Coordinates of C-alpha atoms (C1' of nucleotides) in Angstrom, one line a residue:
Chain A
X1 CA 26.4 15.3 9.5
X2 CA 25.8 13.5 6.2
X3 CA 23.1 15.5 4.5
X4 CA 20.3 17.0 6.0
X5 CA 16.8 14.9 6.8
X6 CA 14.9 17.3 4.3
X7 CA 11.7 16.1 4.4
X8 CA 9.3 18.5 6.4
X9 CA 6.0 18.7 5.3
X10 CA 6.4 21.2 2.7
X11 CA 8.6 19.3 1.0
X12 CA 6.8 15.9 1.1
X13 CA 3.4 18.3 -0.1
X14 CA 5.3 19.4 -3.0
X15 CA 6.3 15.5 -3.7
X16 CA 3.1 14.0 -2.7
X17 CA 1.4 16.9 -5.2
X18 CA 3.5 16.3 -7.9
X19 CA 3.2 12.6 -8.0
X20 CA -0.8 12.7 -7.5
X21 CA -0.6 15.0 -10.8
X22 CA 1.5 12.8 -12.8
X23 CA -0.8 9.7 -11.5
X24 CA -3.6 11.3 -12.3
X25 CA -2.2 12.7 -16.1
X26 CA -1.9 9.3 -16.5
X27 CA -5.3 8.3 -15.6
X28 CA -6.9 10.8 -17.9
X29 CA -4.5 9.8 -20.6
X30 CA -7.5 6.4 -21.4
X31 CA -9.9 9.4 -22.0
X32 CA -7.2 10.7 -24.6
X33 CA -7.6 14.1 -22.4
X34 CA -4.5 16.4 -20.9
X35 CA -4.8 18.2 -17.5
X36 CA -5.6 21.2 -19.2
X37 CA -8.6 20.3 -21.1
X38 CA -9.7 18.3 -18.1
X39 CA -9.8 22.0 -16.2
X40 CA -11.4 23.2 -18.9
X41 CA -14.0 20.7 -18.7
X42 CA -14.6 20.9 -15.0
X43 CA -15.2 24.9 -15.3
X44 CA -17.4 24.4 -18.4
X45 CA -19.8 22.0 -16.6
X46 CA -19.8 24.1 -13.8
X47 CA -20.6 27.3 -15.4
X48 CA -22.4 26.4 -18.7
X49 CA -22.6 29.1 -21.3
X50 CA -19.7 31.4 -20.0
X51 CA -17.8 33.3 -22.6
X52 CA -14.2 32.2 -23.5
X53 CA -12.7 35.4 -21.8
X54 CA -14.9 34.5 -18.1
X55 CA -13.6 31.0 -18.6
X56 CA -10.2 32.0 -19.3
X57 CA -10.9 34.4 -16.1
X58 CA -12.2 31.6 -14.1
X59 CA -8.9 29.3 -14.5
X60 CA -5.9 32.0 -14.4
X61 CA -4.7 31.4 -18.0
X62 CA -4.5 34.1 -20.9
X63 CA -7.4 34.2 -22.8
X64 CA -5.6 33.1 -25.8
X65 CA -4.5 30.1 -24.0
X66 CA -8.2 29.0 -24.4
X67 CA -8.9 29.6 -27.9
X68 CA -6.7 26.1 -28.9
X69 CA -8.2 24.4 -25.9
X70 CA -12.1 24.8 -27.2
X71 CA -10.5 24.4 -30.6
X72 CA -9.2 21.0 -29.6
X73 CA -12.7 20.0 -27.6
X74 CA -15.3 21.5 -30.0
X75 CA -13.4 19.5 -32.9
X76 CA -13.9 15.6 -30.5
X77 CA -17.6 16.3 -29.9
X78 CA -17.3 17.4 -26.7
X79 CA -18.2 20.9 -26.1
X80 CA -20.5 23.6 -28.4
X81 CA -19.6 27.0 -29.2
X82 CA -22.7 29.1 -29.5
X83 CA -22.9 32.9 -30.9
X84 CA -24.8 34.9 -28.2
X85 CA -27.4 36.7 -30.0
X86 CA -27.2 39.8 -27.7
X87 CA -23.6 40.5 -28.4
X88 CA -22.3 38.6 -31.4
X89 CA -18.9 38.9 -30.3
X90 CA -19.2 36.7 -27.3
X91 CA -19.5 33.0 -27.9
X92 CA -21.4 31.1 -25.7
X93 CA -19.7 27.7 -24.3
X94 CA -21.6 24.5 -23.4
X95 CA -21.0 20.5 -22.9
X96 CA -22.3 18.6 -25.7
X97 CA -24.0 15.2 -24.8
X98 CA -21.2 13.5 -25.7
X99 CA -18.8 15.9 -23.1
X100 CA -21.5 15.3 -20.6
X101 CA -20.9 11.2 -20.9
X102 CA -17.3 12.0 -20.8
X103 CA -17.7 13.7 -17.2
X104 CA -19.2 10.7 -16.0
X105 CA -16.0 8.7 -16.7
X106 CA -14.1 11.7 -15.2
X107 CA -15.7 11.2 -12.3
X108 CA -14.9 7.3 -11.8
X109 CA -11.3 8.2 -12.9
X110 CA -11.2 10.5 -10.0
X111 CA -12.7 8.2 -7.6
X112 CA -10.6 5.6 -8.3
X113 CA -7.2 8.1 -8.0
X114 CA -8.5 9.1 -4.5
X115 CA -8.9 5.6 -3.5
X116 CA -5.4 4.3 -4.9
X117 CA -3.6 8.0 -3.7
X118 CA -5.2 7.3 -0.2
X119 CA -4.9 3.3 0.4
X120 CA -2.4 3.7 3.0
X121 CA -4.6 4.9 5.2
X122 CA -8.4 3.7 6.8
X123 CA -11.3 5.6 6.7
X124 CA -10.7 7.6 10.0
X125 CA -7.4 8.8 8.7
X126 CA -8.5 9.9 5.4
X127 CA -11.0 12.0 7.2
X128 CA -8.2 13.3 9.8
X129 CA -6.1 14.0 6.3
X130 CA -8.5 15.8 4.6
X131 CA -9.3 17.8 7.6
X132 CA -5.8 18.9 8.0
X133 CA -5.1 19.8 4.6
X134 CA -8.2 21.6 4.0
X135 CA -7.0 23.9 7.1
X136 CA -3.8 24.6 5.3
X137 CA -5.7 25.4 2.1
X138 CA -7.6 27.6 3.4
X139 CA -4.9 29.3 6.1
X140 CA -3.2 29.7 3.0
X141 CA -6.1 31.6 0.8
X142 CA -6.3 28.7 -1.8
X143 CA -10.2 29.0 -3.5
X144 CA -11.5 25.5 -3.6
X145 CA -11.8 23.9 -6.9
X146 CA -9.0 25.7 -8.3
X147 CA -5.3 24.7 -9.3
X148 CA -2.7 27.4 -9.7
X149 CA 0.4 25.2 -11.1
X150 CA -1.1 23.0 -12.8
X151 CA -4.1 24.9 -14.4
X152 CA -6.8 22.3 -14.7
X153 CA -6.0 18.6 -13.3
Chain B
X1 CA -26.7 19.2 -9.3
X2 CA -24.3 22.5 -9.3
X3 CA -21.2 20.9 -10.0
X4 CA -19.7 18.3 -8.0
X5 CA -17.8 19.3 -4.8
X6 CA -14.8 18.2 -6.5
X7 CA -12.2 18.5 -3.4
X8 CA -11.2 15.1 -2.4
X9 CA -7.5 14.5 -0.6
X10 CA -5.8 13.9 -4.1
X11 CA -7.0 17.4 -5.5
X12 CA -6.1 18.5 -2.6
X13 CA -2.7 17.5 -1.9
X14 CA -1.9 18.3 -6.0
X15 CA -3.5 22.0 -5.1
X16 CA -1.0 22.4 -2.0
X17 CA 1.6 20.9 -3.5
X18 CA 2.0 23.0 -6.4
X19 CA 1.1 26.2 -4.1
X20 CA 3.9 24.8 -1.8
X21 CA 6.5 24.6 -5.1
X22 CA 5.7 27.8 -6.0
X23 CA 5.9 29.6 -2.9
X24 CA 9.2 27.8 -2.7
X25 CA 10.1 29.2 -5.9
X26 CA 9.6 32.5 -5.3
X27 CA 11.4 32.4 -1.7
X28 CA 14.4 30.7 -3.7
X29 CA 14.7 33.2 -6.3
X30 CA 15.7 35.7 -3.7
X31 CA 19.2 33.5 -3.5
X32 CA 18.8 33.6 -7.3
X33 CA 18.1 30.1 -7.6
X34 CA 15.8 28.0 -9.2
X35 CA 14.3 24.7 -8.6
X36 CA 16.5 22.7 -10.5
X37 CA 19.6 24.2 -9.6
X38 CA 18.1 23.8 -5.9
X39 CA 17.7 20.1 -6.3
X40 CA 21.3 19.3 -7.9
X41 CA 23.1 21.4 -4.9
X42 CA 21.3 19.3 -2.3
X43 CA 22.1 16.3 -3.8
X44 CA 26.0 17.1 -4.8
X45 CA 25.6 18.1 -0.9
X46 CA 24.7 14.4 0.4
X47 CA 27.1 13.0 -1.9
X48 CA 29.9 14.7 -3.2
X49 CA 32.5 14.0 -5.6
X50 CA 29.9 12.2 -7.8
X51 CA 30.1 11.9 -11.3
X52 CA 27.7 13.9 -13.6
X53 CA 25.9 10.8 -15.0
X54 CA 25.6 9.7 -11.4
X55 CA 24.0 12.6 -10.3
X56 CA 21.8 12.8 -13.6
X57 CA 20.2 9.0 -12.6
X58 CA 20.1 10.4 -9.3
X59 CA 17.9 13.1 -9.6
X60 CA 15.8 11.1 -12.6
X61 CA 16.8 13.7 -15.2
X62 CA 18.9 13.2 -18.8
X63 CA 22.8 13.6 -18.4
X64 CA 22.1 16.5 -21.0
X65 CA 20.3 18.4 -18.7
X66 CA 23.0 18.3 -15.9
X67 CA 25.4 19.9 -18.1
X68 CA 24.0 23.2 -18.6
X69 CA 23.0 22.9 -14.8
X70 CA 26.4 22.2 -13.8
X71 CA 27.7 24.9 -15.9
X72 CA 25.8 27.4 -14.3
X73 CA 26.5 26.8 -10.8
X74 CA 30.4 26.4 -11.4
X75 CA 30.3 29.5 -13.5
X76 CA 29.0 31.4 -10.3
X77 CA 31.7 29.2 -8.3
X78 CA 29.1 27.4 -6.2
X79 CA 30.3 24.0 -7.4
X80 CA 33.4 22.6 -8.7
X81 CA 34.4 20.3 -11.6
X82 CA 38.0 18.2 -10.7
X83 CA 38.6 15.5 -13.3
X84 CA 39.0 11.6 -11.6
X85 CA 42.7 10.9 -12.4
X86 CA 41.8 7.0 -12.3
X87 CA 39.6 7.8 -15.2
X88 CA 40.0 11.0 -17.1
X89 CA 36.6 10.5 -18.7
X90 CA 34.8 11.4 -15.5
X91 CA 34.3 15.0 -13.5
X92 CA 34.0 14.6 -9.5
X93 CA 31.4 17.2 -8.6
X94 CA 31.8 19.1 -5.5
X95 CA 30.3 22.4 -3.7
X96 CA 32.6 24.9 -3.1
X97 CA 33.4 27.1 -0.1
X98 CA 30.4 29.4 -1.4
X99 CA 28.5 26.7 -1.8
X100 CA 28.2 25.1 0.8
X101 CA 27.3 29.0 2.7
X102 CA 24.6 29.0 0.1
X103 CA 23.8 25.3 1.5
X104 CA 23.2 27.4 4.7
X105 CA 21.1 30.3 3.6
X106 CA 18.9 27.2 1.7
X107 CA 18.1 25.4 4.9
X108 CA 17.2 28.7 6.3
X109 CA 14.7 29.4 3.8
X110 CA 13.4 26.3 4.1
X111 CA 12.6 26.5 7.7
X112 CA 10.8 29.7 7.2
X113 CA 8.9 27.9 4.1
X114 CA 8.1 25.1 6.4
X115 CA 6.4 27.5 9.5
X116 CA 4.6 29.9 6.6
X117 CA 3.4 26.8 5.3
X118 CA 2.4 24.7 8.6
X119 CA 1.0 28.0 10.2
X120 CA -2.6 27.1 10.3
X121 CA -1.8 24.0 12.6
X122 CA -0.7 23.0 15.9
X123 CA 2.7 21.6 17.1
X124 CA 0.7 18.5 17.5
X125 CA -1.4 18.7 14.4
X126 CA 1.5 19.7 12.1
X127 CA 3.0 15.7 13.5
X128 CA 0.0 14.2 12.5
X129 CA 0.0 15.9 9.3
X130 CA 4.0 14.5 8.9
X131 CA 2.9 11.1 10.0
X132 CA 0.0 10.5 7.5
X133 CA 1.7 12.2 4.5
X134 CA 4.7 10.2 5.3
X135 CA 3.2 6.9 4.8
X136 CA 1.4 8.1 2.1
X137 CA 4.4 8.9 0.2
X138 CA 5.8 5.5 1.5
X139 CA 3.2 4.0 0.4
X140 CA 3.2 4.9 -3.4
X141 CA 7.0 4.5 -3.3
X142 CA 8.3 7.8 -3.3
X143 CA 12.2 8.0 -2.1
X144 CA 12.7 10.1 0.5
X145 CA 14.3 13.9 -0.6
X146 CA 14.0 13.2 -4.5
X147 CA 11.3 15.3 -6.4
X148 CA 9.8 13.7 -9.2
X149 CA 7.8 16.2 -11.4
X150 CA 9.8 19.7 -10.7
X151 CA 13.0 18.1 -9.9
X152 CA 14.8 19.4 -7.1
X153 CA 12.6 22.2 -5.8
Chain C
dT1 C1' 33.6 -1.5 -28.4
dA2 C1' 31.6 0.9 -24.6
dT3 C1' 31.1 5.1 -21.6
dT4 C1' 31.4 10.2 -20.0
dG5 C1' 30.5 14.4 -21.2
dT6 C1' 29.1 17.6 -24.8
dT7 C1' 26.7 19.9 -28.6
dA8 C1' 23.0 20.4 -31.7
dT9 C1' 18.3 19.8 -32.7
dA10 C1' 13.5 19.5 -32.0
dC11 C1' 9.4 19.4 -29.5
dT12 C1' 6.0 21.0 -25.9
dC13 C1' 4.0 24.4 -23.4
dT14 C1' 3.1 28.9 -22.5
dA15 C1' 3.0 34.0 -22.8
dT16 C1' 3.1 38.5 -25.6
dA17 C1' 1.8 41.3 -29.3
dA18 C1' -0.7 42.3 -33.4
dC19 C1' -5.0 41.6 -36.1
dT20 C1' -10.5 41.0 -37.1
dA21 C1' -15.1 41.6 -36.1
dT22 C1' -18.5 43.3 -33.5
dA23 C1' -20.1 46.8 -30.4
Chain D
dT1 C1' -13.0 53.8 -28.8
dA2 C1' -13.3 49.5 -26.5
dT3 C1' -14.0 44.5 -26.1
dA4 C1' -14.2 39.2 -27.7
dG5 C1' -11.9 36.2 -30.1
dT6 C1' -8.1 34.9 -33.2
dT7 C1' -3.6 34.4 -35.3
dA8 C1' 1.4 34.8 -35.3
dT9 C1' 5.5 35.0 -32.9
dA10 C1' 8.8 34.2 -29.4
dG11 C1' 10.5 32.4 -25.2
dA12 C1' 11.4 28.9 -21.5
dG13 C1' 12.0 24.2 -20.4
dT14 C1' 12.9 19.7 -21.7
dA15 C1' 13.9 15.4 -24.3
dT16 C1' 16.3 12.9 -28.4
dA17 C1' 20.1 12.1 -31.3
dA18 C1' 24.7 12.7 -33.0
dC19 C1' 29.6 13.8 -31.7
dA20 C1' 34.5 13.9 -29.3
dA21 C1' 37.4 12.2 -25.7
dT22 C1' 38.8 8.5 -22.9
dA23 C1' 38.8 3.8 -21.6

DNA sequence: TATTGTTATACTCTATAACTATA
DNA sequence: TATAGTTATAGAGTATAACAATA
């Protein structure tokens, strides 16, 4: 009796999740960008010309929480805030070019996690992984694409 | 082109992982717990009679942090401070009577975490789950039963 | 002097409430 | 009046630095 195993799966998920996050914070860090603004990103090129509120909607965060956020990424270039002409009190949100070019670098950051995260294991296994945790996600009515915790890594 | 797919294994296992700390969380708080507090009762548990900077390098967290911690757990007399007569300097931190009947309620909660968690798998599947995450973690050095990122949960 | 524990301080992140402008 | 966006404020959590007691 000298101290419990402690590591079911839960537990090691919680770990495993918490390292990948801080990996990939790290990652992201070259692109000068923070998990949040990386969510943000990822919903804006998803849904172009949403409406702060829909976005803030969209990732589970108080719309306030998003005026500091565009703030921050309309001031580097990287996204447009556009008046809608129907209802001026909505603005409309787009990628500029420049955010665009940045996604494109997100996405080899990404890759590049993935490979590193998963490296302990061949090609069949990742497959057997990802099948197994999708069925967990999904058993467990997370949406796909979307990060309660951690809004936007 | 609608958006990229977005859901390898590393967004996934950052997505379950901070659904599993916060389901966690929440199951915890019913013991009136939190995370942190969790995590410094299961290590004074596994090694008792440590001293506070020992357990603060343990865990990965500033000595600061542990003395509020410790505070609040020997206020509610689930731990206690006994000064090391060899050198006064140091406490010797142990779990009291209560807390080690807390200890018990804790592992129960985490069995009932683990099933919740596990239920959309087979016996068979939730071993090969354990077996791949396991030398995952191993693989990008994580300890066994430490927490980096919510420490202690 | 070096170390344990402590207190005080500041910084980050986030949420709540009050305000403006449009409708 | 109702809604989108904004600003101001406050709270939780955490880290950094200075301090007292003991060695």
């Amino acid at each position: 009796m000298e101290g419990p195993p402690r590591t079911g799966s839960a537990f090691l998920l919680a770990q495993l999740g918490a390292h990948a996050a801080r990996r990939f914070t790290e990652r992201i860090a070259e692109l000068d960008l923070k998990p949040p603004q990386t969510g943000l990103l990822r919903v804006i090129a998803r849904r172009p010309g949403e409406s702060q509120q829909t976005l803030a909607a969209e990732l589970g965060t108080p719309p306030t929480r998003l005026v500091a956020l565009v703030d921050g990424l309309e001031q580097r270039g990287l996204i447009e805030r556009r008046r809608n002409p129907q209802d001026r009190r909505l603005y409309a949100v787009f990628l500029s070019a420049a955010g665009k070019k940045l996604m494109r670098s997100l996405a080899e950051v990404g890759t590049a996690h993935e490979d590193d995260l998963m490296s302990a294991l061949s090609t069949e296994e990742r497959a057997t992984l990802f099948d197994l945790l999708s069925r967990v996600a999904e058993k467990q009515g997370l949406a796909p694409g979307v990060h309660p915790g951690y809004r936007g890594s």
